[in-house]
Coordinates of C-alpha atoms and ligand atoms in Angstrom, one line a residue:
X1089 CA 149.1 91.1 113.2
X1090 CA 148.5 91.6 109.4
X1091 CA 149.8 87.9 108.7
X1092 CA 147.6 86.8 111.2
X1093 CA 144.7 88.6 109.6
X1094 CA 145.5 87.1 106.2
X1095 CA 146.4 83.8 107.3
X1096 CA 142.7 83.2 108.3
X1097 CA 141.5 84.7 105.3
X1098 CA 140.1 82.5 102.4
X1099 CA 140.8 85.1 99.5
X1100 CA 143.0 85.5 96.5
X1101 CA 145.2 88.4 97.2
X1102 CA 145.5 91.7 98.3
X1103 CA 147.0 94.6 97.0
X1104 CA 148.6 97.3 99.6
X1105 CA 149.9 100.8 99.0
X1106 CA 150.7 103.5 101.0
X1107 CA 149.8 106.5 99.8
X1108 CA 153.0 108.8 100.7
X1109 CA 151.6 112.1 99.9
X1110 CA 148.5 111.8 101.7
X1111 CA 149.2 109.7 104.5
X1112 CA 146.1 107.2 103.3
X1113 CA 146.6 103.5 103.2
X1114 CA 145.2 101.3 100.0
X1115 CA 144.1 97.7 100.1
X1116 CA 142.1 96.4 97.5
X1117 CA 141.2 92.9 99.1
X1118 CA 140.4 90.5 95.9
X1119 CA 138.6 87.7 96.9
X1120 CA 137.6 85.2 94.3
X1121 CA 137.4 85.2 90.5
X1122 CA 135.8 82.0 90.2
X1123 CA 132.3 83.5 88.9
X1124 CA 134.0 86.4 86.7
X1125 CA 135.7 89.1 87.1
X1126 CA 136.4 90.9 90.7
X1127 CA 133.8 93.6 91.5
X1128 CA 133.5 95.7 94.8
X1129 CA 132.9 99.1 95.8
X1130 CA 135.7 101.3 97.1
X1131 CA 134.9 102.6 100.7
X1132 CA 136.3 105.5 102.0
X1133 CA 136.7 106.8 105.4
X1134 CA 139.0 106.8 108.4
X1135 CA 139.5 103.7 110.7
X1136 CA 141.2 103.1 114.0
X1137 CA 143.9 101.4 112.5
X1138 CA 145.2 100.3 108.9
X1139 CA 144.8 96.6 110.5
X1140 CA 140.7 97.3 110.8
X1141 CA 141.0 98.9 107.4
X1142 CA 142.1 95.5 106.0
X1143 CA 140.6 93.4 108.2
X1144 CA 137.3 95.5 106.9
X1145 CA 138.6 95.3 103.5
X1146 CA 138.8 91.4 103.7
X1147 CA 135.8 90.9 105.0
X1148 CA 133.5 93.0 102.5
X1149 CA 135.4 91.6 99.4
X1150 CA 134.6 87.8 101.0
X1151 CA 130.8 89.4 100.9
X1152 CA 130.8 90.5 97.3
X1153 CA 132.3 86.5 96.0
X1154 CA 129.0 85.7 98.2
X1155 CA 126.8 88.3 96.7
X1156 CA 127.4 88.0 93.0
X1157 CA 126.9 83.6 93.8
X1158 CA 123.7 83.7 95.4
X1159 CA 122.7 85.6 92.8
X1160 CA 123.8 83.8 90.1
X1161 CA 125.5 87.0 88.7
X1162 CA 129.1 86.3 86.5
X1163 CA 131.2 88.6 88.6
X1164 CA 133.8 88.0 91.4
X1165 CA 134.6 89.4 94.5
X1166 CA 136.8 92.1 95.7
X1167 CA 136.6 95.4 97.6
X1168 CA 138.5 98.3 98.4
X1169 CA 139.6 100.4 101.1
X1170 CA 140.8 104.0 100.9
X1171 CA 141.7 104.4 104.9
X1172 CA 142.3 108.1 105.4
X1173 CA 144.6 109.8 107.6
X1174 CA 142.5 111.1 110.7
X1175 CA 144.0 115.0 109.9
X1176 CA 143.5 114.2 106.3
X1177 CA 143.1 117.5 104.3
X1178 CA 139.8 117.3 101.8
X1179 CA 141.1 120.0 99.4
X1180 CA 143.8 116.4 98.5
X1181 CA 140.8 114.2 97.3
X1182 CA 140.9 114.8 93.7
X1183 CA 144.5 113.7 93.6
X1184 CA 144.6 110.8 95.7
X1185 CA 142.0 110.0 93.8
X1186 CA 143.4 110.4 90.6
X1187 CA 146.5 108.4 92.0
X1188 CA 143.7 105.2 93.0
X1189 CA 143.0 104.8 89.3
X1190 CA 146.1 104.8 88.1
X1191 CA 146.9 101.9 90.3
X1192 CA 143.3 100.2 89.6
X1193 CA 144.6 100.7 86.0
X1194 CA 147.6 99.2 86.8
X1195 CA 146.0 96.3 87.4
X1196 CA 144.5 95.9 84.0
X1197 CA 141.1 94.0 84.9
X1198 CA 142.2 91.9 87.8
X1199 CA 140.0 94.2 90.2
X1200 CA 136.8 96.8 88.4
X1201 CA 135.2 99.3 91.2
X1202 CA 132.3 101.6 92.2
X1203 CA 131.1 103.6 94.7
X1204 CA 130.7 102.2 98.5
X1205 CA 130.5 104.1 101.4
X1206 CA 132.3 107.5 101.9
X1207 CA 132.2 107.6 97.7
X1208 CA 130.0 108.2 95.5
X1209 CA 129.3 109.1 91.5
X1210 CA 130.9 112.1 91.1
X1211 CA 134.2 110.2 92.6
X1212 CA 134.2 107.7 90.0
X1213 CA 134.3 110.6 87.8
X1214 CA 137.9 111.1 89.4
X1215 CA 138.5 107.3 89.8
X1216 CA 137.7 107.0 86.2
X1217 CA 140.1 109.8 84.2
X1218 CA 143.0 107.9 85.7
X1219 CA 141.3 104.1 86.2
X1220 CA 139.4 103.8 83.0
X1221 CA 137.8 101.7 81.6
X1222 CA 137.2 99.5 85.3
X1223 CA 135.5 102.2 87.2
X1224 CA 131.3 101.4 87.4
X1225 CA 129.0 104.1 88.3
X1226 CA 130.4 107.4 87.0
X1227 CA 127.4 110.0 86.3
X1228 CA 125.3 109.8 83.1
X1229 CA 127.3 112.9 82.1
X1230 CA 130.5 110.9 82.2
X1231 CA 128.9 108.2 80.6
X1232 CA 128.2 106.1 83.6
X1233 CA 124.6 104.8 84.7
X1234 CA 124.8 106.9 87.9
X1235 CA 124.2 106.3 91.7
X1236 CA 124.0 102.9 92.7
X1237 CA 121.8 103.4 95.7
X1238 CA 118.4 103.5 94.2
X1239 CA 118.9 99.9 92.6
X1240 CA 120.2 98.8 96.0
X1241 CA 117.2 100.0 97.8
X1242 CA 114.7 98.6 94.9
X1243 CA 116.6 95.2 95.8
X1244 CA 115.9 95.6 99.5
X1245 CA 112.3 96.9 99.1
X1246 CA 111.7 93.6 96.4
X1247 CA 113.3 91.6 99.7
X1248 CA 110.9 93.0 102.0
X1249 CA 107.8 92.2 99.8
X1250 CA 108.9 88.7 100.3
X1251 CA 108.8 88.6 103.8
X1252 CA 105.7 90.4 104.0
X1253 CA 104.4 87.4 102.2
X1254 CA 106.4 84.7 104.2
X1255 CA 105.7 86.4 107.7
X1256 CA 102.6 88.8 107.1
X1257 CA 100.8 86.3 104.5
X1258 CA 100.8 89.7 101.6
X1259 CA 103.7 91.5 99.4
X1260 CA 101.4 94.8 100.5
X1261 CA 103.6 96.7 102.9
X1262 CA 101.0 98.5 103.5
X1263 CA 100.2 99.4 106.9
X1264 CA 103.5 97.6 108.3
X1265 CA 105.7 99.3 110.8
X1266 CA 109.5 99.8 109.4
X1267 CA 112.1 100.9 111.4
X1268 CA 115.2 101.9 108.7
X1269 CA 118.3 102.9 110.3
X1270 CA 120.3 105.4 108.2
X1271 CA 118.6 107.5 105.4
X1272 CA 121.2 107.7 103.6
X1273 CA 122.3 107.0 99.5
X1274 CA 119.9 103.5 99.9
X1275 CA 118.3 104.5 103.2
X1276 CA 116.7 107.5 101.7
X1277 CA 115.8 106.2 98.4
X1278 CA 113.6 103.1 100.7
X1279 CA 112.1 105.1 103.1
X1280 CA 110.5 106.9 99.8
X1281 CA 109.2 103.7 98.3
X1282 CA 107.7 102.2 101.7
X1283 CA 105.9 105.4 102.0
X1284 CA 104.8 104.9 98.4
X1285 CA 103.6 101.8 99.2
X1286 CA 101.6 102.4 102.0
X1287 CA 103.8 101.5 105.1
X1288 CA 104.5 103.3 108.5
X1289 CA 108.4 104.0 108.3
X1290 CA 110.0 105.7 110.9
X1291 CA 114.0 106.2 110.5
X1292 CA 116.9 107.0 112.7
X1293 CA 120.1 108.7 111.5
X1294 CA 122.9 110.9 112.7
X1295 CA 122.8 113.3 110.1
X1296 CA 121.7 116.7 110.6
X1297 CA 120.2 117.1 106.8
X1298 CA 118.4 113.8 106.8
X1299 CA 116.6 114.7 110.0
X1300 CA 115.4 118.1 108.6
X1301 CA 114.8 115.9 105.2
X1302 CA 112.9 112.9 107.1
X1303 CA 111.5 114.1 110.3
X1304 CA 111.1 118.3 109.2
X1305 CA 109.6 117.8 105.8
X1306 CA 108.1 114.6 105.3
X1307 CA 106.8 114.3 109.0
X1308 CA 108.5 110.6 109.7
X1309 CA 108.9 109.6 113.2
X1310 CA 112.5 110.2 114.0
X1311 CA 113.7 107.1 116.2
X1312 CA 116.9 108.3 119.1
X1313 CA 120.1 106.8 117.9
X1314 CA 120.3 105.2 120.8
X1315 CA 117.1 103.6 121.4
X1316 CA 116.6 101.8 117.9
X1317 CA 117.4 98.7 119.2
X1318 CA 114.3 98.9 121.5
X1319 CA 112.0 99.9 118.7
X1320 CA 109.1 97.7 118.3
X1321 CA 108.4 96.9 114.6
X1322 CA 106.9 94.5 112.1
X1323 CA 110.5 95.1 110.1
X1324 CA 114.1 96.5 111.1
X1325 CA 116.1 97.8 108.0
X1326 CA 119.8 98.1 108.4
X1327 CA 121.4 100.6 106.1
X1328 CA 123.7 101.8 107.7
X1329 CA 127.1 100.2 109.9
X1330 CA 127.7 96.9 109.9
X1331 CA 128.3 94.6 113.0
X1332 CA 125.1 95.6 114.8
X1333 CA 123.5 92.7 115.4
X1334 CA 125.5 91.1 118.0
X1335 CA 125.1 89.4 121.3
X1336 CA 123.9 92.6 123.1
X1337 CA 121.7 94.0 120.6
X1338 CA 120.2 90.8 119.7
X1339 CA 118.3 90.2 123.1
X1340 CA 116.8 94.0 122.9
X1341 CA 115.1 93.9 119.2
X1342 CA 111.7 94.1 119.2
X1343 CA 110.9 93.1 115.5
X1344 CA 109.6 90.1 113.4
X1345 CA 112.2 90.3 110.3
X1346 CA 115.3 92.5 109.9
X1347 CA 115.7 93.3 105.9
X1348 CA 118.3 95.7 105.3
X1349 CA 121.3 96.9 102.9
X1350 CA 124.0 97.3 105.6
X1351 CA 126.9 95.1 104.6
X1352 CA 128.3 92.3 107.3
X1353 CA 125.1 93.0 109.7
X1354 CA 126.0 90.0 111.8
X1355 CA 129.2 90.9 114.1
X1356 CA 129.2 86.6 114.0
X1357 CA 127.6 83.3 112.8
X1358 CA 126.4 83.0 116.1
X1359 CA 124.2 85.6 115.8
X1360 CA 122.3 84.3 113.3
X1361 CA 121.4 81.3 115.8
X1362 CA 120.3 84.2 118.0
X1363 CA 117.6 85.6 115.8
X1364 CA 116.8 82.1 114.4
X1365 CA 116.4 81.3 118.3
X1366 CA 113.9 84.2 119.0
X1367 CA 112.1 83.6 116.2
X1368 CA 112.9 86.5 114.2
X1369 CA 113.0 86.4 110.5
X1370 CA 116.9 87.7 109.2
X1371 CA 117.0 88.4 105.3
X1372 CA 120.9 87.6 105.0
X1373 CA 122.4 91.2 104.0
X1374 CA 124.8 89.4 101.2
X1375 CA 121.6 88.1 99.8
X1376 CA 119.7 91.2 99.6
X1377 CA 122.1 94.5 99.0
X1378 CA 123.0 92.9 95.2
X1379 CA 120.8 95.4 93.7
X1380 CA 123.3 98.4 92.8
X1381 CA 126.3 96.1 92.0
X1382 CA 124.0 94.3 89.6
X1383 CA 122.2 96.6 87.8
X1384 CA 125.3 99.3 87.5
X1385 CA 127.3 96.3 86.2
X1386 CA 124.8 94.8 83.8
X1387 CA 124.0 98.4 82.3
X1388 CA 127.4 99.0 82.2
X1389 CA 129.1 95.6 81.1
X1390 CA 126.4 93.7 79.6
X1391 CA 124.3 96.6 78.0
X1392 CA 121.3 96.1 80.1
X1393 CA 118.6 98.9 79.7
X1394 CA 117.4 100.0 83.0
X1395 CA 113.9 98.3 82.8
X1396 CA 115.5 94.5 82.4
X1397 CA 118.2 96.4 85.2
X1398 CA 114.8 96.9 87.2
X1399 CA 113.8 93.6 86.4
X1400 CA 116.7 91.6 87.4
X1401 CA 117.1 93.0 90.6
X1402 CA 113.4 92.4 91.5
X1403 CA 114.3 88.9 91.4
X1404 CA 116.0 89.4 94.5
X1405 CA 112.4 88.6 95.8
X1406 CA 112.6 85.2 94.7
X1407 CA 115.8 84.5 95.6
X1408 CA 115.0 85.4 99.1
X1409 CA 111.8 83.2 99.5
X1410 CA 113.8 79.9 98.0
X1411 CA 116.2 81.0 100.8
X1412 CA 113.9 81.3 103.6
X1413 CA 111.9 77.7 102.5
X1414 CA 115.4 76.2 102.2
X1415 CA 116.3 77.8 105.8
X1416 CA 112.7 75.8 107.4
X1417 CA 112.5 73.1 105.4
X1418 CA 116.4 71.9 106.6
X1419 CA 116.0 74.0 110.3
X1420 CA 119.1 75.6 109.6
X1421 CA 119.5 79.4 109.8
X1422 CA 118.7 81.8 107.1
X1423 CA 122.7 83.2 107.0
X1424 CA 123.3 79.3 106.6
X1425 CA 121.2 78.5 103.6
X1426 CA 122.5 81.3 101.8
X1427 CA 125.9 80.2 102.4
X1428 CA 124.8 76.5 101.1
X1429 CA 123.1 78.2 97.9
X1430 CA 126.3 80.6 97.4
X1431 CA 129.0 77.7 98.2
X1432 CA 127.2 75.0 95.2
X1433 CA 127.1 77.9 92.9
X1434 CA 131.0 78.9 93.3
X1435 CA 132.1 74.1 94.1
X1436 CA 130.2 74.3 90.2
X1437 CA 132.3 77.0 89.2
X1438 CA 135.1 75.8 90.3
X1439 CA 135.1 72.5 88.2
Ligands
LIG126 N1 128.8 99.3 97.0 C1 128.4 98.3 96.1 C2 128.1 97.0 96.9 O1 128.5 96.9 98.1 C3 129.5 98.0 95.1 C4 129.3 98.4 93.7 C5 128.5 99.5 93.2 C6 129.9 97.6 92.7 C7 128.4 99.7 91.9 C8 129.7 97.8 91.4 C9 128.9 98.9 91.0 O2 127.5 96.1 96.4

C-alpha cells in the first residue's frame, strides 16, 4: 500500500519515523527543492490510518512546490505530518514535540517548518528549542513573527477583491454575500475584514467557541454544518477541510466564485471541469492560501518588515486576475492555468 502510494508520487523523498513513546507516526513529505529551500507547515491530528497520514502528507507538500511557484516565491516544497495515536495522552505534547525538532534538526536545512493545522505559535516555541534555527512562526516573544493566519487570510481577502472585480465589475466587497466555512486561525481573522469592508458574511463552524464568538457576539448568521453546500451566495470561502468540493457537493453549490484558504479543496481535477462547467468562478486554493508561508518566511528569512510582508501578499490579487484571463483567454480551467503558470516557473528552474 505505502509503495503504491509513493510510487505515484512525483516528490523527492520522505522521511518516516515512528515515534515509540507516543505511539505517533512522523512523515515529513519533501517534495521539490527546485525553487529553494523546502517549506511546509507541520499538521497535527489523528487520521484513519498512517497510509492517509502520508498519503495527506504527500499531497500537501506537492501543494506547497505549487504554492511558492505560482507565486514566484524562492522556497520549496515539503510538509509534515504528526499522525497521533487515537488514545493519545495531551499532557505528552511538549516532548513529542521536543523530539520533532530534534529530527527536523537532524536534517540540517533539507526541510524548515511552521505551524499548519492542529499547531500553532506557541508549538513552534517547542518545535524550535530542539529544531532551531528551521522552525518559522514562533511568537514575537520567542523571536518569531507570530501566527501565520492573519497573512493567510489578508492573501485570501486580496483574492476576493479580485474576483469581485472579475465577476461583480468592483474590488468593493461591499454588500456581497460570503459564506466562509470554518472561523478558525484564517477563517476568523476574514470574516473580520469582510465585515470591515462592508460585506454580508455568514459562517459555519463546528466549534462551540466560534459560534458564541461569530453568531453570540458579533450577530453573523450561523449557516448548519450540513446545509452549507446549499447556501446561496455571491462567494463560498473554504477554510476549513479539504476535499469538499467533489462530485456530490459540486451539483448543490449555489455561488458565483469559491475563494478560500482550505488546502487541496478539489477531492479531483475533474472537479474543476465541474465548476468551470456551471459557470462558477474557482480561485485555485494553491494560488491563493500563500499569504502566511510568505510573509512569515520573508520576515523571518529575508528580513522583510511587516508593511512590504503586507505588501507582497496583496499581490496575491494580481496573480489571481493574470490567472483567471489566462483561464478564459485559453478555455481551460482556472486549477489548470495555475498549474501552467506554476509548471514554467519550476521547467525554468529546473535548467
Ligand atoms: N500552514 C502554512 C501553509 O500551508 C505553512 C507555513 C506557515 C509555512 C508559516 C511557513 C511559515 O502555507
Amino acid at each position: 500500500m505505502i509503495e503504491a502510494v509513493l510510487k505515484e508520487w512525483d516528490g523527492e523523498g520522505v522521511i518516516i519515523r515512528y515515534d515509540h513513546l507516543s505511539g505517533a507516526w512522523i512523515f515529513i513529505a519533501i517534495h521539490s527543492s527546485l525553487l529553494g529551500p523546502p517549506t511546509g507547515g507541520t499538521r497535527m491530528k489523528t487520521y484513519s490510518s498512517p497510509e492517509a497520514a502520508l498519503q495527506d502528507a504527500l499531497k500537501l507538500a506537492a501543494g506547497m512546490t505549487y504554492k511558492y511557484a505560482a507565486a514566484n516565491f524562492a522556497r520549496g516544497g515539503g510538509k509534515a505530518v504528526i499522525a497521533l495515536p487515537a488514545n493519545f495522552d495531551p499532557t505528552q505534547r511538549r516532548d513529542l514535540l521536543l523530539r520533532y525538532g530534534a529530527l527536523i534538526r537532524q536534517l540540517n536545512g533539507s526541510f524548515y517548518t511552521g505551524p499548519d493545522v492542529g499547531t500553532s505559535s506557541e508549538d513552534m516555541d517547542v518545535i524550535g528549542e530542539t529544531g532551531a534555527p528551521y522552525i518559522f512562526s514562533r511568537t514575537p516573544a520567542k523571536g518569531g513573527a507570530g501566527s501565520s493566519g492573519p497573512a493567510t487570510a489578508l492573501g485570501v481577502f486580496s483574492a476576493m477583491q479580485a474576483v469581485g472585480e472579475k465577476c461583480f465589475g468592483s474590488d468593493s466587497l461591499s454588500g456581497r454575500k460570503i459564506l466562509v466555512q470554518g472561523a478558525g486561525g484564517v477563517g476568523g481573522t476574514l470574516i473580520e475584514m469582510l465585515v470591515e469592508d462592508g460585506a454580508e458574511v455568514s459562517f459555519s463552524d463546528l466549534d462551540q467557541n466560534a459560534i458564541r464568538r461569530f453568531r453570540d457576539e458579533m450577530g453573523l448568521h450561523f449557516v448548519e454544518p450540513d446545509q452549507i453546500f446549499d447556501t446561496e451566495c455571491d462567494i463560498f470561502s473554504p477554510c476549513a477541510m479539504g476535499g469538499i468540493l467533489n462530485e456530490q457537493t459540486v451539483k448543490r453549490l449555489k455561488c458565483k466564485a469559491i475563494v478560500g484558504a482550505a488546502n487541496n479543496q478539489l477531492a479531483t481535477e475533474r472537479d474543476a471541469q465541474r465548476l468551470k462547467e456551471y459557470g462558477i468562478m474557482y480561485a485555485p486554493d494553491f494560488v491563493i492560501s500563500i499569504g502566511g508561508a510568505m510573509a512569515i518566511t520573508g520576515m523571518e528569512a529575508l528580513g522583510w518588515s511587516s508593511e512590504q510582508a503586507e505588501a507582497e501578499v496583496r499581490r496575491v490579487k494580481t496573480t489571481l486576475l493574470k490567472i483567471l484571463e489566462l483561464a478564459e483567454s485559453r478555455d481551460i480551467t482556472t486549477e489548470a492555468a495555475a498549474r501552467r503558470l506554476a509548471q514554467a516557473r519550476l521547467a525554468a528552474a529546473a535548467i
